Amino acid sequence: MKHIASILVIANRSMQHSAAIRHGREIAKTTGASLQLVLFDFDALIEQTADWVSPAVMELARAQFEQQRVQWLASEAAVMAADGIQADCDFVWAPELYEAVIAKCLQLKPDLVIKDAPGKDKEAQDADYEPNRKLFRYCPVPLMLVRPDSPDLPHEVLAAVDVGAGSDDRAPLNDMILTSAQAMAAVGRGHVHLAHSFPFGEPGITSRLELRRLHAEVRDSERGRFEAYADRHNIHRDRRHLIDGAPHRMLPALVNELHAQLLVVGSNYRSTFDRFVLGSTVERLIAHPPCDLLMVRGEGFMTVLERHLDIEDIQTRYGLDQGVDPITRLHRPGTPLISPALI
């Protein structure tokens, strides 16, 4: 993500002016990027009663549900327009959020997707965890989860890379993580910090001397690789952080120490039992993000995604297949955004 030219904001289903909208507005204002404000939502009761009522009643119920959300989106766009920001709006009937987002991303090809993280309410955190985890697993473009209390533009950005021994296959992903961090720091006119976690804690004083020596040798080797990587990318020495311990514990601690507003991580997808599995670090960060969280993908992600999901079927079911106007076709082909009788 060298340049942000297009942003997709996932509007909050509660229809509130949330952190995701504020972030999208400010990043668009700073970069000149186009902004698409999309509300993905559906009513489970309407879906469940589809077989019990007439098609006309079903369509009326859906049209009324959609109209309320379209009107709210229009009011948000009007506020942005008054601030000089042009935002296109759309509503997508989305029983499965991650599928609808995939379809929309393939249609719009945004450089960045922004979504709200849940607040401190435990019930909201639990309810949002699984949808967020699926989004982070499948979203084909960089996805940023923003906290309610975070500043609209980041000033201190932390890029978490893995440059340890045996990580040569992660080199392209590391570069994407750092490039994305630099792009976001440029937006906020801030700084980029680089972090690498050495996951093995120092042996205790009672450990064998050979073990302590081996630990020191391996750690020195990791530091050498880390410093060499930082040198190649001209990272200021005061902004290089080799941290000891499990990254899911140490990265949040470093975020707090640096007062970082954005943590950039990456996922080299892997396949298990025909599904994508995120790394344990990303899984835990999604549950409790220490600050805004941006995840980027390794190269070739779409090729792997197409082996696991029927992309054409998803695009067709959500009315977002190539050449389809989302304003006239949504979840089911032929379904209008708002019934002409209600306009």
Tab-separated table of C-alpha atoms in Angstrom:
chain	number	residue	atom	x	y	z
A	1	MET	CA	0.000	0.000	0.000
A	2	LYS	CA	2.308	2.713	-1.291
A	3	HIS	CA	-0.496	5.161	-1.997
A	4	ILE	CA	-4.084	5.326	-0.768
A	5	ALA	CA	-6.332	6.243	-3.692
A	6	SER	CA	-9.561	4.504	-2.674
A	7	ILE	CA	-11.096	3.810	0.755
A	8	LEU	CA	-14.026	1.602	1.689
A	9	VAL	CA	-15.563	2.396	5.087
A	10	ILE	CA	-17.771	-0.250	6.687
A	11	ALA	CA	-20.446	1.838	8.342
A	12	ASN	CA	-21.632	0.848	11.798
A	13	ARG	CA	-24.857	-1.151	11.812
A	14	SER	CA	-26.072	0.969	14.734
A	15	MET	CA	-26.185	3.882	12.253
A	16	GLN	CA	-23.931	6.097	14.357
A	17	HIS	CA	-21.217	8.514	13.286
A	18	SER	CA	-18.409	6.234	14.387
A	19	ALA	CA	-14.617	6.162	14.452
A	20	ALA	CA	-14.462	4.320	11.111
A	21	ILE	CA	-16.316	7.131	9.373
A	22	ARG	CA	-14.133	9.783	11.027
A	23	HIS	CA	-10.958	7.942	10.016
A	24	GLY	CA	-12.152	7.479	6.449
A	25	ARG	CA	-13.081	11.153	6.170
A	26	GLU	CA	-9.745	12.419	7.477
A	27	ILE	CA	-7.624	10.012	5.440
A	28	ALA	CA	-9.599	10.881	2.301
A	29	LYS	CA	-9.221	14.582	3.035
A	30	THR	CA	-5.464	14.223	3.470
A	31	THR	CA	-4.748	11.897	0.544
A	32	GLY	CA	-7.440	12.939	-1.921
A	33	ALA	CA	-8.633	9.321	-2.000
A	34	SER	CA	-12.126	8.441	-3.147
A	35	LEU	CA	-14.409	7.380	-0.298
A	36	GLN	CA	-17.097	4.713	-0.387
A	37	LEU	CA	-19.356	4.484	2.665
A	38	VAL	CA	-21.081	1.097	2.773
A	39	LEU	CA	-23.549	-0.283	5.291
A	40	PHE	CA	-23.626	-4.093	5.332
A	41	ASP	CA	-26.668	-5.312	7.221
A	42	PHE	CA	-29.727	-7.566	7.136
A	43	ASP	CA	-32.724	-8.505	9.245
A	44	ALA	CA	-32.697	-12.141	10.337
A	45	LEU	CA	-36.453	-12.103	10.977
A	46	ILE	CA	-37.163	-10.997	7.406
A	47	GLU	CA	-34.910	-13.781	6.128
A	48	GLN	CA	-36.557	-16.394	8.351
A	49	THR	CA	-40.110	-15.463	7.331
A	50	ALA	CA	-39.399	-15.447	3.589
A	51	ASP	CA	-41.039	-18.852	3.161
A	52	TRP	CA	-44.116	-17.946	5.209
A	53	VAL	CA	-45.289	-14.714	3.612
A	54	SER	CA	-46.036	-13.576	0.088
A	55	PRO	CA	-43.151	-12.256	-2.046
A	56	ALA	CA	-44.806	-8.808	-2.074
A	57	VAL	CA	-44.837	-8.622	1.732
A	58	MET	CA	-41.246	-9.849	1.856
A	59	GLU	CA	-40.086	-7.231	-0.633
A	60	LEU	CA	-41.939	-4.464	1.203
A	61	ALA	CA	-40.334	-5.433	4.525
A	62	ARG	CA	-36.891	-5.475	2.948
A	63	ALA	CA	-37.416	-2.217	1.102
A	64	GLN	CA	-38.471	-0.451	4.304
A	65	PHE	CA	-35.478	-1.878	6.168
A	66	GLU	CA	-33.112	-0.752	3.415
A	67	GLN	CA	-34.689	2.658	2.969
A	68	GLN	CA	-34.030	3.622	6.588
A	69	ARG	CA	-30.362	2.786	6.184
A	70	VAL	CA	-30.011	4.469	2.798
A	71	GLN	CA	-31.485	7.654	4.227
A	72	TRP	CA	-29.004	7.581	7.103
A	73	LEU	CA	-26.115	7.014	4.684
A	74	ALA	CA	-27.307	9.975	2.630
A	75	SER	CA	-27.302	12.178	5.727
A	76	GLU	CA	-23.717	11.124	6.507
A	77	ALA	CA	-22.674	11.868	2.943
A	78	ALA	CA	-24.297	15.295	3.167
A	79	VAL	CA	-22.285	16.134	6.288
A	80	MET	CA	-19.082	15.081	4.500
A	81	ALA	CA	-20.001	17.083	1.403
A	82	ALA	CA	-20.335	20.184	3.571
A	83	ASP	CA	-16.758	19.492	4.681
A	84	GLY	CA	-15.576	19.173	1.079
A	85	ILE	CA	-15.450	15.369	1.026
A	86	GLN	CA	-17.308	13.502	-1.706
A	87	ALA	CA	-18.534	10.151	-0.367
A	88	ASP	CA	-20.415	7.589	-2.432
A	89	CYS	CA	-22.844	5.476	-0.414
A	90	ASP	CA	-24.263	2.009	-0.752
A	91	PHE	CA	-26.303	-0.480	1.252
A	92	VAL	CA	-25.695	-4.227	0.868
A	93	TRP	CA	-28.048	-6.860	2.259
A	94	ALA	CA	-25.430	-9.019	3.968
A	95	PRO	CA	-26.372	-12.139	5.913
A	96	GLU	CA	-22.651	-13.026	5.990
A	97	LEU	CA	-20.490	-9.929	6.441
A	98	TYR	CA	-17.179	-11.310	5.218
A	99	GLU	CA	-18.705	-12.604	1.979
A	100	ALA	CA	-20.366	-9.274	1.249
A	101	VAL	CA	-17.127	-7.387	1.965
A	102	ILE	CA	-15.163	-9.699	-0.333
A	103	ALA	CA	-17.667	-9.075	-3.139
A	104	LYS	CA	-17.585	-5.315	-2.583
A	105	CYS	CA	-13.782	-5.232	-2.472
A	106	LEU	CA	-13.536	-7.135	-5.743
A	107	GLN	CA	-15.991	-4.682	-7.303
A	108	LEU	CA	-14.441	-1.442	-6.013
A	109	LYS	CA	-10.805	-2.567	-5.610
A	110	PRO	CA	-10.112	-0.212	-2.667
A	111	ASP	CA	-6.626	0.272	-1.263
A	112	LEU	CA	-7.913	0.245	2.310
A	113	VAL	CA	-10.947	-1.037	4.218
A	114	ILE	CA	-11.805	0.564	7.574
A	115	LYS	CA	-14.082	-0.986	10.207
A	116	ASP	CA	-14.962	-0.103	13.792
A	117	ALA	CA	-13.540	-2.130	16.637
A	118	PRO	CA	-15.972	-2.778	19.489
A	119	GLY	CA	-15.743	-0.505	22.519
A	120	LYS	CA	-15.122	-1.590	26.089
A	121	ASP	CA	-18.488	-3.299	26.424
A	122	LYS	CA	-17.782	-7.011	26.914
A	123	GLU	CA	-20.991	-8.122	25.229
A	124	ALA	CA	-20.205	-6.057	22.123
A	125	GLN	CA	-16.636	-7.380	22.066
A	126	ASP	CA	-17.849	-10.972	22.180
A	127	ALA	CA	-20.480	-10.359	19.491
A	128	ASP	CA	-18.000	-8.683	17.125
A	129	TYR	CA	-15.088	-11.072	17.598
A	130	GLU	CA	-16.162	-13.795	15.182
A	131	PRO	CA	-17.236	-11.425	12.347
A	132	ASN	CA	-13.957	-9.506	12.766
A	133	ARG	CA	-11.930	-12.714	12.775
A	134	LYS	CA	-13.561	-13.860	9.535
A	135	LEU	CA	-12.946	-10.465	7.968
A	136	PHE	CA	-9.281	-10.560	8.934
A	137	ARG	CA	-9.059	-14.092	7.605
A	138	TYR	CA	-10.651	-13.444	4.214
A	139	CYS	CA	-10.574	-9.720	3.356
A	140	PRO	CA	-8.476	-9.444	0.174
A	141	VAL	CA	-7.214	-5.881	0.811
A	142	PRO	CA	-5.574	-4.163	3.808
A	143	LEU	CA	-8.090	-4.005	6.648
A	144	MET	CA	-7.927	-1.483	9.495
A	145	LEU	CA	-9.818	-1.956	12.747
A	146	VAL	CA	-10.215	1.373	14.570
A	147	ARG	CA	-11.020	1.888	18.225
A	148	PRO	CA	-13.673	4.387	19.363
A	149	ASP	CA	-11.130	6.457	21.300
A	150	SER	CA	-8.338	6.592	18.702
A	151	PRO	CA	-7.237	9.773	16.905
A	152	ASP	CA	-8.433	10.128	13.331
A	153	LEU	CA	-4.881	10.174	11.944
A	154	PRO	CA	-1.977	8.165	13.404
A	155	HIS	CA	1.222	9.944	14.424
A	156	GLU	CA	3.206	7.026	15.850
A	157	VAL	CA	2.935	3.884	13.704
A	158	LEU	CA	4.436	0.556	14.734
A	159	ALA	CA	5.281	-2.013	12.030
A	160	ALA	CA	5.674	-5.563	13.363
A	161	VAL	CA	7.883	-7.679	11.092
A	162	ASP	CA	9.400	-11.141	11.347
A	163	VAL	CA	12.995	-11.150	10.166
A	164	GLY	CA	14.225	-14.057	12.289
A	165	ALA	CA	16.104	-17.105	11.046
A	166	GLY	CA	13.998	-19.174	8.658
A	167	SER	CA	11.731	-16.268	7.767
A	168	ASP	CA	13.052	-15.617	4.268
A	169	ASP	CA	9.662	-16.561	2.820
A	170	ARG	CA	8.170	-13.666	4.776
A	171	ALA	CA	10.430	-11.074	3.142
A	172	PRO	CA	7.769	-9.811	0.660
A	173	LEU	CA	5.197	-9.626	3.461
A	174	ASN	CA	7.615	-7.768	5.744
A	175	ASP	CA	8.159	-5.203	2.996
A	176	MET	CA	4.392	-4.814	2.537
A	177	ILE	CA	3.943	-4.305	6.283
A	178	LEU	CA	6.620	-1.611	6.355
A	179	THR	CA	5.391	0.088	3.175
A	180	SER	CA	1.846	0.210	4.564
A	181	ALA	CA	3.116	1.616	7.865
A	182	GLN	CA	5.050	4.316	6.014
A	183	ALA	CA	1.975	5.217	3.952
A	184	MET	CA	-0.151	5.600	7.082
A	185	ALA	CA	2.546	7.558	8.905
A	186	ALA	CA	2.773	9.917	5.931
A	187	VAL	CA	-0.969	10.525	6.180
A	188	GLY	CA	-0.620	11.518	9.834
A	189	ARG	CA	2.745	13.248	9.304
A	190	GLY	CA	4.164	10.944	11.939
A	191	HIS	CA	6.894	8.389	12.487
A	192	VAL	CA	7.351	4.700	11.775
A	193	HIS	CA	8.728	2.379	14.435
A	194	LEU	CA	9.937	-1.087	13.494
A	195	ALA	CA	9.575	-4.065	15.828
A	196	HIS	CA	10.726	-7.664	15.730
A	197	SER	CA	9.892	-10.106	18.488
A	198	PHE	CA	12.445	-12.640	19.684
A	199	PRO	CA	9.984	-15.148	21.149
A	200	PHE	CA	12.320	-16.918	23.576
A	201	GLY	CA	12.617	-15.428	27.026
A	202	GLU	CA	16.022	-15.307	28.691
A	203	PRO	CA	16.832	-18.509	30.613
A	204	GLY	CA	16.823	-18.221	34.370
A	205	ILE	CA	20.024	-17.857	36.377
A	206	THR	CA	19.739	-21.503	37.388
A	207	SER	CA	19.673	-22.721	33.777
A	208	ARG	CA	22.643	-24.551	32.377
A	209	LEU	CA	25.456	-22.377	31.079
A	210	GLU	CA	25.224	-24.010	27.632
A	211	LEU	CA	21.571	-23.033	27.359
A	212	ARG	CA	22.265	-19.441	28.316
A	213	ARG	CA	25.082	-19.271	25.780
A	214	LEU	CA	22.867	-20.731	23.039
A	215	HIS	CA	20.146	-18.222	23.866
A	216	ALA	CA	22.615	-15.324	23.650
A	217	GLU	CA	24.017	-16.557	20.328
A	218	VAL	CA	20.615	-16.984	18.724
A	219	ARG	CA	19.421	-13.619	20.016
A	220	ASP	CA	22.560	-11.907	18.693
A	221	SER	CA	21.916	-13.494	15.303
A	222	GLU	CA	18.302	-12.243	15.367
A	223	ARG	CA	19.456	-8.750	16.276
A	224	GLY	CA	21.927	-8.788	13.397
A	225	ARG	CA	19.200	-9.730	10.921
A	226	PHE	CA	16.866	-7.128	12.391
A	227	GLU	CA	19.448	-4.344	12.250
A	228	ALA	CA	20.370	-5.266	8.684
A	229	TYR	CA	16.720	-5.079	7.641
A	230	ALA	CA	16.263	-1.731	9.405
A	231	ASP	CA	19.435	-0.399	7.746
A	232	ARG	CA	18.197	-1.385	4.284
A	233	HIS	CA	15.007	0.570	4.879
A	234	ASN	CA	16.597	3.581	6.586
A	235	ILE	CA	14.777	3.189	9.896
A	236	HIS	CA	16.108	5.612	12.512
A	237	ARG	CA	18.016	3.787	15.245
A	238	ASP	CA	15.814	5.264	17.958
A	239	ARG	CA	12.806	3.668	16.282
A	240	ARG	CA	14.083	0.085	16.148
A	241	HIS	CA	12.700	-2.263	18.787
A	242	LEU	CA	13.869	-5.844	19.312
A	243	ILE	CA	11.516	-7.192	21.954
A	244	ASP	CA	11.892	-10.394	23.963
A	245	GLY	CA	8.912	-12.649	24.511
A	246	ALA	CA	5.695	-13.770	22.843
A	247	PRO	CA	4.554	-11.076	20.373
A	248	HIS	CA	0.901	-11.198	21.444
A	249	ARG	CA	2.036	-10.019	24.897
A	250	MET	CA	5.022	-7.845	24.043
A	251	LEU	CA	3.565	-5.906	21.091
A	252	PRO	CA	0.729	-4.404	23.177
A	253	ALA	CA	3.287	-3.476	25.830
A	254	LEU	CA	5.438	-1.744	23.200
A	255	VAL	CA	2.380	0.038	21.799
A	256	ASN	CA	1.711	1.468	25.253
A	257	GLU	CA	5.350	2.437	25.754
A	258	LEU	CA	5.533	4.276	22.425
A	259	HIS	CA	1.990	5.687	22.643
A	260	ALA	CA	1.499	4.243	19.164
A	261	GLN	CA	-1.856	4.891	17.529
A	262	LEU	CA	-1.557	2.213	14.831
A	263	LEU	CA	-0.048	-1.267	14.804
A	264	VAL	CA	0.584	-2.817	11.378
A	265	VAL	CA	0.825	-6.603	11.171
A	266	GLY	CA	0.710	-9.177	8.395
A	267	SER	CA	-0.614	-12.655	7.853
A	268	ASN	CA	1.046	-15.273	5.692
A	269	TYR	CA	-2.098	-17.319	5.247
A	270	ARG	CA	-1.877	-21.050	5.697
A	271	SER	CA	-4.457	-23.727	5.011
A	272	THR	CA	-5.754	-26.263	7.504
A	273	PHE	CA	-8.805	-28.445	6.911
A	274	ASP	CA	-9.759	-26.326	3.889
A	275	ARG	CA	-9.955	-23.044	5.777
A	276	PHE	CA	-7.632	-20.141	6.413
A	277	VAL	CA	-6.084	-19.885	9.840
A	278	LEU	CA	-4.719	-16.621	11.194
A	279	GLY	CA	-1.614	-16.637	13.332
A	280	SER	CA	-2.186	-16.745	17.085
A	281	THR	CA	-0.750	-13.239	17.448
A	282	VAL	CA	-3.291	-11.720	15.060
A	283	GLU	CA	-6.117	-13.746	16.620
A	284	ARG	CA	-5.380	-12.300	20.060
A	285	LEU	CA	-4.860	-8.765	18.781
A	286	ILE	CA	-8.265	-8.826	17.094
A	287	ALA	CA	-9.902	-9.743	20.391
A	288	HIS	CA	-8.170	-6.945	22.304
A	289	PRO	CA	-6.495	-4.436	19.956
A	290	PRO	CA	-4.098	-2.244	21.946
A	291	CYS	CA	-4.587	0.542	19.382
A	292	ASP	CA	-5.879	0.750	15.817
A	293	LEU	CA	-4.855	-2.406	13.971
A	294	LEU	CA	-3.982	-2.693	10.265
A	295	MET	CA	-3.404	-6.064	8.656
A	296	VAL	CA	-1.901	-6.594	5.214
A	297	ARG	CA	-1.719	-9.738	3.127
A	298	GLY	CA	1.083	-11.723	1.595
A	299	GLU	CA	1.501	-11.903	-2.155
A	300	GLY	CA	-0.782	-14.221	-4.063
A	301	PHE	CA	-3.579	-14.098	-1.509
A	302	MET	CA	-6.345	-13.879	-4.107
A	303	THR	CA	-5.091	-17.034	-5.811
A	304	VAL	CA	-5.352	-18.941	-2.552
A	305	LEU	CA	-8.703	-17.318	-1.704
A	306	GLU	CA	-10.182	-18.524	-4.985
A	307	ARG	CA	-9.162	-22.088	-4.137
A	308	HIS	CA	-11.118	-21.974	-0.881
A	309	LEU	CA	-14.177	-19.897	-1.756
A	310	ASP	CA	-16.501	-19.803	-4.753
A	311	ILE	CA	-15.832	-16.164	-5.574
A	312	GLU	CA	-18.164	-16.039	-8.576
A	313	ASP	CA	-21.020	-17.428	-6.501
A	314	ILE	CA	-20.392	-14.878	-3.737
A	315	GLN	CA	-20.361	-11.995	-6.206
A	316	THR	CA	-23.558	-13.184	-7.843
A	317	ARG	CA	-25.429	-13.786	-4.591
A	318	TYR	CA	-24.579	-10.323	-3.339
A	319	GLY	CA	-25.348	-8.714	-6.675
A	320	LEU	CA	-21.797	-7.379	-6.903
A	321	ASP	CA	-20.465	-9.451	-9.783
A	322	GLN	CA	-18.564	-7.608	-12.464
A	323	GLY	CA	-20.666	-5.254	-14.525
A	324	VAL	CA	-23.516	-5.146	-12.015
A	325	ASP	CA	-24.670	-1.814	-10.639
A	326	PRO	CA	-24.975	-2.241	-6.822
A	327	ILE	CA	-27.621	0.471	-6.707
A	328	THR	CA	-30.047	-1.718	-8.670
A	329	ARG	CA	-29.015	-5.229	-7.639
A	330	LEU	CA	-28.001	-6.322	-4.141
A	331	HIS	CA	-28.212	-9.640	-2.323
A	332	ARG	CA	-30.444	-11.287	-4.915
A	333	PRO	CA	-30.346	-10.480	-8.618
A	334	GLY	CA	-33.257	-8.285	-9.586
A	335	THR	CA	-33.871	-6.881	-6.102
A	336	PRO	CA	-34.009	-3.043	-6.108
A	337	LEU	CA	-32.263	-0.994	-3.454
A	338	ILE	CA	-35.547	0.778	-2.720
A	339	SER	CA	-38.862	-0.134	-4.223
A	340	PRO	CA	-39.909	2.649	-6.653
A	341	ALA	CA	-43.277	2.665	-4.885
A	342	LEU	CA	-41.565	3.860	-1.697
A	343	ILE	CA	-39.607	6.719	-3.256
